[in-house]
PDB file of C-alpha atoms in Angstrom:
ATOM      1  CA  ALA A   1     108.686  95.289 105.651  1.00  0.00           C
ATOM      2  CA  GLN A   2     105.698  94.240 103.636  1.00  0.00           C
ATOM      3  CA  SER A   3     105.025  95.814 100.257  1.00  0.00           C
ATOM      4  CA  VAL A   4     102.611  95.484  97.361  1.00  0.00           C
ATOM      5  CA  THR A   5     103.284  96.106  93.688  1.00  0.00           C
ATOM      6  CA  GLN A   6     100.613  96.662  91.085  1.00  0.00           C
ATOM      7  CA  PRO A   7     102.607  96.992  87.872  1.00  0.00           C
ATOM      8  CA  ASP A   8      99.755  98.228  85.692  1.00  0.00           C
ATOM      9  CA  ILE A   9      98.748 101.816  86.390  1.00  0.00           C
ATOM     10  CA  HIS A  10      95.997 101.893  83.782  1.00  0.00           C
ATOM     11  CA  ILE A  11      94.245  99.134  81.823  1.00  0.00           C
ATOM     12  CA  THR A  12      91.595  99.446  79.137  1.00  0.00           C
ATOM     13  CA  VAL A  13      89.408  96.522  78.134  1.00  0.00           C
ATOM     14  CA  SER A  14      86.329  96.158  76.001  1.00  0.00           C
ATOM     15  CA  GLU A  15      83.052  95.281  77.630  1.00  0.00           C
ATOM     16  CA  GLY A  16      82.622  91.514  77.603  1.00  0.00           C
ATOM     17  CA  ALA A  17      86.353  90.856  77.463  1.00  0.00           C
ATOM     18  CA  SER A  18      88.224  89.054  80.201  1.00  0.00           C
ATOM     19  CA  LEU A  19      90.280  90.911  82.767  1.00  0.00           C
ATOM     20  CA  GLU A  20      93.353  90.172  84.844  1.00  0.00           C
ATOM     21  CA  LEU A  21      94.868  92.701  87.219  1.00  0.00           C
ATOM     22  CA  ARG A  22      98.273  91.873  88.585  1.00  0.00           C
ATOM     23  CA  CYS A  23      99.420  92.084  92.180  1.00  0.00           C
ATOM     24  CA  ASN A  24     102.732  91.007  93.677  1.00  0.00           C
ATOM     25  CA  TYR A  25     103.544  91.210  97.334  1.00  0.00           C
ATOM     26  CA  SER A  26     106.557  91.007  99.569  1.00  0.00           C
ATOM     27  CA  TYR A  27     106.110  89.530 103.023  1.00  0.00           C
ATOM     28  CA  GLY A  28     108.056  87.176 105.234  1.00  0.00           C
ATOM     29  CA  ALA A  29     105.288  84.618 105.522  1.00  0.00           C
ATOM     30  CA  THR A  30     101.906  84.031 103.957  1.00  0.00           C
ATOM     31  CA  PRO A  31      99.991  87.224 104.531  1.00  0.00           C
ATOM     32  CA  TYR A  32      96.339  88.057 104.391  1.00  0.00           C
ATOM     33  CA  LEU A  33      95.566  89.373 100.902  1.00  0.00           C
ATOM     34  CA  PHE A  34      92.768  91.639  99.783  1.00  0.00           C
ATOM     35  CA  TRP A  35      91.382  93.301  96.692  1.00  0.00           C
ATOM     36  CA  TYR A  36      89.394  96.505  97.071  1.00  0.00           C
ATOM     37  CA  VAL A  37      87.557  98.537  94.443  1.00  0.00           C
ATOM     38  CA  GLN A  38      87.109 102.289  94.557  1.00  0.00           C
ATOM     39  CA  SER A  39      84.483 103.785  92.284  1.00  0.00           C
ATOM     40  CA  PRO A  40      84.454 107.544  91.628  1.00  0.00           C
ATOM     41  CA  GLY A  41      83.202 109.381  94.687  1.00  0.00           C
ATOM     42  CA  GLN A  42      82.824 106.164  96.634  1.00  0.00           C
ATOM     43  CA  GLY A  43      84.689 104.609  99.494  1.00  0.00           C
ATOM     44  CA  LEU A  44      86.670 101.435  99.065  1.00  0.00           C
ATOM     45  CA  GLN A  45      84.681  98.235  98.868  1.00  0.00           C
ATOM     46  CA  LEU A  46      86.124  94.812  99.580  1.00  0.00           C
ATOM     47  CA  LEU A  47      85.940  92.490  96.582  1.00  0.00           C
ATOM     48  CA  LEU A  48      87.561  89.416  98.094  1.00  0.00           C
ATOM     49  CA  LYS A  49      90.161  88.221 100.554  1.00  0.00           C
ATOM     50  CA  TYR A  50      92.527  85.313 101.056  1.00  0.00           C
ATOM     51  CA  PHE A  51      93.573  84.013 104.437  1.00  0.00           C
ATOM     52  CA  SER A  52      94.366  80.340 103.946  1.00  0.00           C
ATOM     53  CA  GLY A  53      93.121  77.190 102.293  1.00  0.00           C
ATOM     54  CA  ASP A  54      91.906  77.090  98.720  1.00  0.00           C
ATOM     55  CA  THR A  55      94.146  79.334  96.661  1.00  0.00           C
ATOM     56  CA  LEU A  56      91.326  80.362  94.315  1.00  0.00           C
ATOM     57  CA  VAL A  57      88.937  82.705  96.061  1.00  0.00           C
ATOM     58  CA  GLN A  58      85.627  83.989  94.830  1.00  0.00           C
ATOM     59  CA  GLY A  59      84.418  87.476  95.511  1.00  0.00           C
ATOM     60  CA  ILE A  60      81.548  89.765  94.802  1.00  0.00           C
ATOM     61  CA  LYS A  61      80.529  91.058  91.378  1.00  0.00           C
ATOM     62  CA  GLY A  62      81.887  87.956  89.634  1.00  0.00           C
ATOM     63  CA  PHE A  63      85.538  88.561  90.557  1.00  0.00           C
ATOM     64  CA  GLU A  64      87.998  85.890  91.604  1.00  0.00           C
ATOM     65  CA  ALA A  65      91.654  85.883  92.568  1.00  0.00           C
ATOM     66  CA  GLU A  66      94.315  83.217  92.761  1.00  0.00           C
ATOM     67  CA  PHE A  67      97.049  83.115  95.368  1.00  0.00           C
ATOM     68  CA  LYS A  68     100.322  81.750  94.011  1.00  0.00           C
ATOM     69  CA  ARG A  69     102.895  81.397  96.747  1.00  0.00           C
ATOM     70  CA  SER A  70     105.727  80.551  94.363  1.00  0.00           C
ATOM     71  CA  GLN A  71     105.189  83.808  92.474  1.00  0.00           C
ATOM     72  CA  SER A  72     104.177  85.941  95.464  1.00  0.00           C
ATOM     73  CA  SER A  73     101.166  86.956  93.426  1.00  0.00           C
ATOM     74  CA  PHE A  74      97.473  87.471  93.980  1.00  0.00           C
ATOM     75  CA  ASN A  75      96.025  88.396  90.596  1.00  0.00           C
ATOM     76  CA  LEU A  76      92.428  89.484  90.210  1.00  0.00           C
ATOM     77  CA  ARG A  77      90.364  88.098  87.340  1.00  0.00           C
ATOM     78  CA  LYS A  78      86.948  88.439  85.816  1.00  0.00           C
ATOM     79  CA  PRO A  79      85.813  86.408  82.790  1.00  0.00           C
ATOM     80  CA  SER A  80      83.570  89.094  81.290  1.00  0.00           C
ATOM     81  CA  VAL A  81      83.870  92.757  82.196  1.00  0.00           C
ATOM     82  CA  HIS A  82      80.863  95.058  82.453  1.00  0.00           C
ATOM     83  CA  TRP A  83      80.952  98.811  81.886  1.00  0.00           C
ATOM     84  CA  SER A  84      80.089  99.303  85.563  1.00  0.00           C
ATOM     85  CA  ASP A  85      83.402  97.664  86.514  1.00  0.00           C
ATOM     86  CA  ALA A  86      85.270 100.814  85.508  1.00  0.00           C
ATOM     87  CA  ALA A  87      86.971 101.917  88.722  1.00  0.00           C
ATOM     88  CA  GLU A  88      90.274 101.854  90.552  1.00  0.00           C
ATOM     89  CA  TYR A  89      91.380  98.535  92.015  1.00  0.00           C
ATOM     90  CA  PHE A  90      93.711  98.182  94.957  1.00  0.00           C
ATOM     91  CA  CYS A  91      95.533  95.115  96.160  1.00  0.00           C
ATOM     92  CA  ALA A  92      96.443  95.080  99.838  1.00  0.00           C
ATOM     93  CA  VAL A  93      98.376  92.883 102.210  1.00  0.00           C
ATOM     94  CA  GLY A  94      97.702  92.544 105.893  1.00  0.00           C
ATOM     95  CA  PRO A  95      99.945  90.919 108.455  1.00  0.00           C
ATOM     96  CA  THR A  96      98.875  87.748 110.187  1.00  0.00           C
ATOM     97  CA  GLY A  97      98.304  87.892 113.904  1.00  0.00           C
ATOM     98  CA  THR A  98      96.880  90.783 115.805  1.00  0.00           C
ATOM     99  CA  ALA A  99      98.461  93.637 113.868  1.00  0.00           C
ATOM    100  CA  SER A 100      95.945  95.244 111.602  1.00  0.00           C
ATOM    101  CA  LYS A 101      97.318  97.873 109.295  1.00  0.00           C
ATOM    102  CA  LEU A 102      96.975  97.150 105.613  1.00  0.00           C
ATOM    103  CA  THR A 103      99.649  97.962 103.054  1.00  0.00           C
ATOM    104  CA  PHE A 104      98.162  98.958  99.721  1.00  0.00           C
ATOM    105  CA  GLY A 105      99.480  98.949  96.210  1.00  0.00           C
ATOM    106  CA  THR A 106      99.287 102.113  94.131  1.00  0.00           C
ATOM    107  CA  GLY A 107      96.199 100.911  92.310  1.00  0.00           C
ATOM    108  CA  THR A 108      95.188 100.023  88.768  1.00  0.00           C
ATOM    109  CA  ARG A 109      92.650 102.191  87.008  1.00  0.00           C
ATOM    110  CA  LEU A 110      90.342 100.146  84.805  1.00  0.00           C
ATOM    111  CA  GLN A 111      88.645 101.733  81.847  1.00  0.00           C
ATOM    112  CA  VAL A 112      85.938  99.797  80.001  1.00  0.00           C
ATOM    113  CA  THR A 113      85.114 100.645  76.418  1.00  0.00           C
ATOM    114  CA  LEU A 114      81.737  99.836  74.923  1.00  0.00           C
TER     115      LEU A 114
ATOM    116  CA  GLY B   1      72.986  99.985 109.945  1.00  0.00           C
ATOM    117  CA  ALA B   2      74.779 102.987 108.542  1.00  0.00           C
ATOM    118  CA  GLY B   3      78.274 102.690 107.190  1.00  0.00           C
ATOM    119  CA  VAL B   4      81.347 104.692 108.130  1.00  0.00           C
ATOM    120  CA  SER B   5      80.766 108.407 107.746  1.00  0.00           C
ATOM    121  CA  GLN B   6      83.309 111.197 107.498  1.00  0.00           C
ATOM    122  CA  SER B   7      83.049 114.943 107.652  1.00  0.00           C
ATOM    123  CA  PRO B   8      83.600 117.261 106.026  1.00  0.00           C
ATOM    124  CA  SER B   9      83.610 115.668 102.591  1.00  0.00           C
ATOM    125  CA  ASN B  10      85.806 118.470 101.307  1.00  0.00           C
ATOM    126  CA  LYS B  11      88.059 120.900 103.126  1.00  0.00           C
ATOM    127  CA  VAL B  12      90.065 123.728 101.621  1.00  0.00           C
ATOM    128  CA  THR B  13      92.474 125.497 103.927  1.00  0.00           C
ATOM    129  CA  GLU B  14      95.401 127.848 103.792  1.00  0.00           C
ATOM    130  CA  LYS B  15      98.921 126.748 104.498  1.00  0.00           C
ATOM    131  CA  GLY B  16      99.701 127.026 108.187  1.00  0.00           C
ATOM    132  CA  LYS B  17      96.143 126.566 109.426  1.00  0.00           C
ATOM    133  CA  ASP B  18      95.008 123.666 111.596  1.00  0.00           C
ATOM    134  CA  VAL B  19      92.293 121.267 110.402  1.00  0.00           C
ATOM    135  CA  GLU B  20      90.157 118.623 112.078  1.00  0.00           C
ATOM    136  CA  LEU B  21      88.698 115.684 110.240  1.00  0.00           C
ATOM    137  CA  ARG B  22      85.973 113.567 111.781  1.00  0.00           C
ATOM    138  CA  CYS B  23      85.128 109.883 111.455  1.00  0.00           C
ATOM    139  CA  ASP B  24      82.041 108.073 112.722  1.00  0.00           C
ATOM    140  CA  PRO B  25      82.654 104.322 112.599  1.00  0.00           C
ATOM    141  CA  ILE B  26      80.057 101.632 112.255  1.00  0.00           C
ATOM    142  CA  SER B  27      78.304 101.174 115.564  1.00  0.00           C
ATOM    143  CA  GLY B  28      79.861  98.376 117.595  1.00  0.00           C
ATOM    144  CA  HIS B  29      83.129  98.340 115.682  1.00  0.00           C
ATOM    145  CA  THR B  30      86.000  98.387 118.122  1.00  0.00           C
ATOM    146  CA  ALA B  31      88.788  98.990 115.617  1.00  0.00           C
ATOM    147  CA  LEU B  32      89.271 102.247 113.721  1.00  0.00           C
ATOM    148  CA  TYR B  33      91.903 103.190 111.151  1.00  0.00           C
ATOM    149  CA  TRP B  34      93.010 106.334 109.366  1.00  0.00           C
ATOM    150  CA  TYR B  35      94.683 106.221 105.965  1.00  0.00           C
ATOM    151  CA  ARG B  36      95.912 108.909 103.583  1.00  0.00           C
ATOM    152  CA  GLN B  37      95.576 108.682  99.817  1.00  0.00           C
ATOM    153  CA  ARG B  38      97.641 111.116  97.819  1.00  0.00           C
ATOM    154  CA  LEU B  39      96.868 111.712  94.176  1.00  0.00           C
ATOM    155  CA  GLY B  40      97.968 108.732  92.115  1.00  0.00           C
ATOM    156  CA  GLN B  41      99.114 106.811  95.180  1.00  0.00           C
ATOM    157  CA  GLY B  42      97.881 103.907  97.176  1.00  0.00           C
ATOM    158  CA  LEU B  43      96.626 104.297 100.691  1.00  0.00           C
ATOM    159  CA  GLU B  44      99.133 105.014 103.440  1.00  0.00           C
ATOM    160  CA  PHE B  45      98.366 103.803 106.935  1.00  0.00           C
ATOM    161  CA  LEU B  46      98.376 106.584 109.525  1.00  0.00           C
ATOM    162  CA  ILE B  47      96.998 105.349 112.844  1.00  0.00           C
ATOM    163  CA  TYR B  48      94.975 102.490 114.343  1.00  0.00           C
ATOM    164  CA  PHE B  49      92.761 102.388 117.443  1.00  0.00           C
ATOM    165  CA  GLN B  50      91.591  99.148 119.025  1.00  0.00           C
ATOM    166  CA  GLY B  51      89.337  99.360 122.054  1.00  0.00           C
ATOM    167  CA  ASN B  52      91.132 100.780 125.069  1.00  0.00           C
ATOM    168  CA  SER B  53      94.583  99.758 123.877  1.00  0.00           C
ATOM    169  CA  ALA B  54      97.249 102.335 123.121  1.00  0.00           C
ATOM    170  CA  PRO B  55      96.874 103.404 119.488  1.00  0.00           C
ATOM    171  CA  ASP B  56      99.357 102.325 116.851  1.00  0.00           C
ATOM    172  CA  LYS B  57     100.720 105.669 115.659  1.00  0.00           C
ATOM    173  CA  SER B  58     103.503 104.219 113.549  1.00  0.00           C
ATOM    174  CA  GLY B  59     102.183 105.694 110.298  1.00  0.00           C
ATOM    175  CA  LEU B  60     101.847 109.315 111.349  1.00  0.00           C
ATOM    176  CA  PRO B  61     104.220 111.255 109.069  1.00  0.00           C
ATOM    177  CA  SER B  62     105.125 114.022 111.510  1.00  0.00           C
ATOM    178  CA  ASP B  63     104.280 115.441 114.915  1.00  0.00           C
ATOM    179  CA  ARG B  64     101.881 117.832 113.201  1.00  0.00           C
ATOM    180  CA  PHE B  65      99.501 114.885 112.866  1.00  0.00           C
ATOM    181  CA  SER B  66      97.522 113.559 115.817  1.00  0.00           C
ATOM    182  CA  ALA B  67      94.332 111.625 116.344  1.00  0.00           C
ATOM    183  CA  GLU B  68      91.974 110.887 119.173  1.00  0.00           C
ATOM    184  CA  ARG B  69      89.164 108.476 119.688  1.00  0.00           C
ATOM    185  CA  THR B  70      86.583 108.613 122.434  1.00  0.00           C
ATOM    186  CA  GLY B  71      85.828 105.103 123.596  1.00  0.00           C
ATOM    187  CA  GLU B  72      84.638 103.072 120.650  1.00  0.00           C
ATOM    188  CA  SER B  73      82.987 105.942 118.852  1.00  0.00           C
ATOM    189  CA  VAL B  74      83.999 109.049 116.975  1.00  0.00           C
ATOM    190  CA  SER B  75      87.585 109.764 116.001  1.00  0.00           C
ATOM    191  CA  THR B  76      89.169 113.067 115.066  1.00  0.00           C
ATOM    192  CA  LEU B  77      92.321 113.439 112.998  1.00  0.00           C
ATOM    193  CA  THR B  78      94.024 116.793 113.526  1.00  0.00           C
ATOM    194  CA  ILE B  79      96.661 118.280 111.277  1.00  0.00           C
ATOM    195  CA  GLN B  80      98.420 121.315 112.676  1.00  0.00           C
ATOM    196  CA  ARG B  81     100.175 123.974 110.615  1.00  0.00           C
ATOM    197  CA  THR B  82      99.087 122.361 107.363  1.00  0.00           C
ATOM    198  CA  GLN B  83     101.502 122.153 104.459  1.00  0.00           C
ATOM    199  CA  GLN B  84     100.770 121.755 100.769  1.00  0.00           C
ATOM    200  CA  GLU B  85     102.074 118.192 100.859  1.00  0.00           C
ATOM    201  CA  ASP B  86      99.248 117.358 103.285  1.00  0.00           C
ATOM    202  CA  SER B  87      96.774 117.700 100.407  1.00  0.00           C
ATOM    203  CA  ALA B  88      95.200 114.278 100.003  1.00  0.00           C
ATOM    204  CA  VAL B  89      92.073 112.256 100.634  1.00  0.00           C
ATOM    205  CA  TYR B  90      91.925 111.073 104.220  1.00  0.00           C
ATOM    206  CA  LEU B  91      90.072 107.801 104.622  1.00  0.00           C
ATOM    207  CA  CYS B  92      88.720 106.281 107.778  1.00  0.00           C
ATOM    208  CA  ALA B  93      87.850 102.614 108.190  1.00  0.00           C
ATOM    209  CA  SER B  94      86.429 100.500 110.978  1.00  0.00           C
ATOM    210  CA  SER B  95      86.227  96.789 111.671  1.00  0.00           C
ATOM    211  CA  SER B  96      84.362  94.688 114.171  1.00  0.00           C
ATOM    212  CA  GLN B  97      87.600  93.953 115.976  1.00  0.00           C
ATOM    213  CA  GLY B  98      91.307  94.214 115.413  1.00  0.00           C
ATOM    214  CA  GLY B  99      93.374  91.677 113.563  1.00  0.00           C
ATOM    215  CA  GLY B 100      94.424  91.583 109.935  1.00  0.00           C
ATOM    216  CA  TYR B 101      91.721  89.093 109.013  1.00  0.00           C
ATOM    217  CA  ASN B 102      88.796  91.362 109.872  1.00  0.00           C
ATOM    218  CA  GLU B 103      87.282  93.280 106.977  1.00  0.00           C
ATOM    219  CA  GLN B 104      87.823  96.991 107.143  1.00  0.00           C
ATOM    220  CA  PHE B 105      84.850  99.085 106.054  1.00  0.00           C
ATOM    221  CA  PHE B 106      85.839 102.404 104.560  1.00  0.00           C
ATOM    222  CA  GLY B 107      84.157 105.782 104.652  1.00  0.00           C
ATOM    223  CA  PRO B 108      83.921 108.040 101.597  1.00  0.00           C
ATOM    224  CA  GLY B 109      86.879 110.128 102.705  1.00  0.00           C
ATOM    225  CA  THR B 110      87.649 113.790 103.286  1.00  0.00           C
ATOM    226  CA  ARG B 111      89.405 115.572 100.446  1.00  0.00           C
ATOM    227  CA  LEU B 112      91.833 118.082 101.948  1.00  0.00           C
ATOM    228  CA  THR B 113      93.301 120.818  99.797  1.00  0.00           C
ATOM    229  CA  VAL B 114      95.981 123.043 101.264  1.00  0.00           C
ATOM    230  CA  LEU B 115      96.531 126.235  99.288  1.00  0.00           C
TER     231      LEU B 115
END
């Protein structure tokens, strides 16, 4: 069965600092990989996704993520964090083919200090 | 157009009561999903509808949970004889079609509290 691990429950960074959120997955093949952000009182918004091809993917709001097959990882990065980035971030894995359900990690809550 | 909407936004109920949660997907989206998010947890898949195909109910935690969808429109998630462990945020998502590669658009959720 597929699974997703986000080892960091809570991260605090200073505004302007760089950010890396970790995500490791378990899946029998190369899955579809996603990062979602959930701001307080808001629904989940897709930041970026990886299906195939270039292992470095660019997303919205200046985020990027790198797929590393050898490490089963899909870490999310941002070079300079803004206070508005404070939110909860979820990594998710989706199976290839026609099945559709996503498996989510438990999330990482990002706090940004000014 | 409008995004995914859910109602009510909050629901407080007493243990043992039945509740119905509603989801209006994005118009034209054939796929619809329900997830549950317990406090401090990730999202758990509950059920998936795709067009006229039989729904994937593999995530429903017990027979107290059921869901219906009329055509490619509104869906209702029903929880019978609610228990305190059912307290969670219930999220609905839709996508233009099924398949893991299609972006799922999420609604704001319904926060269910069972006293």
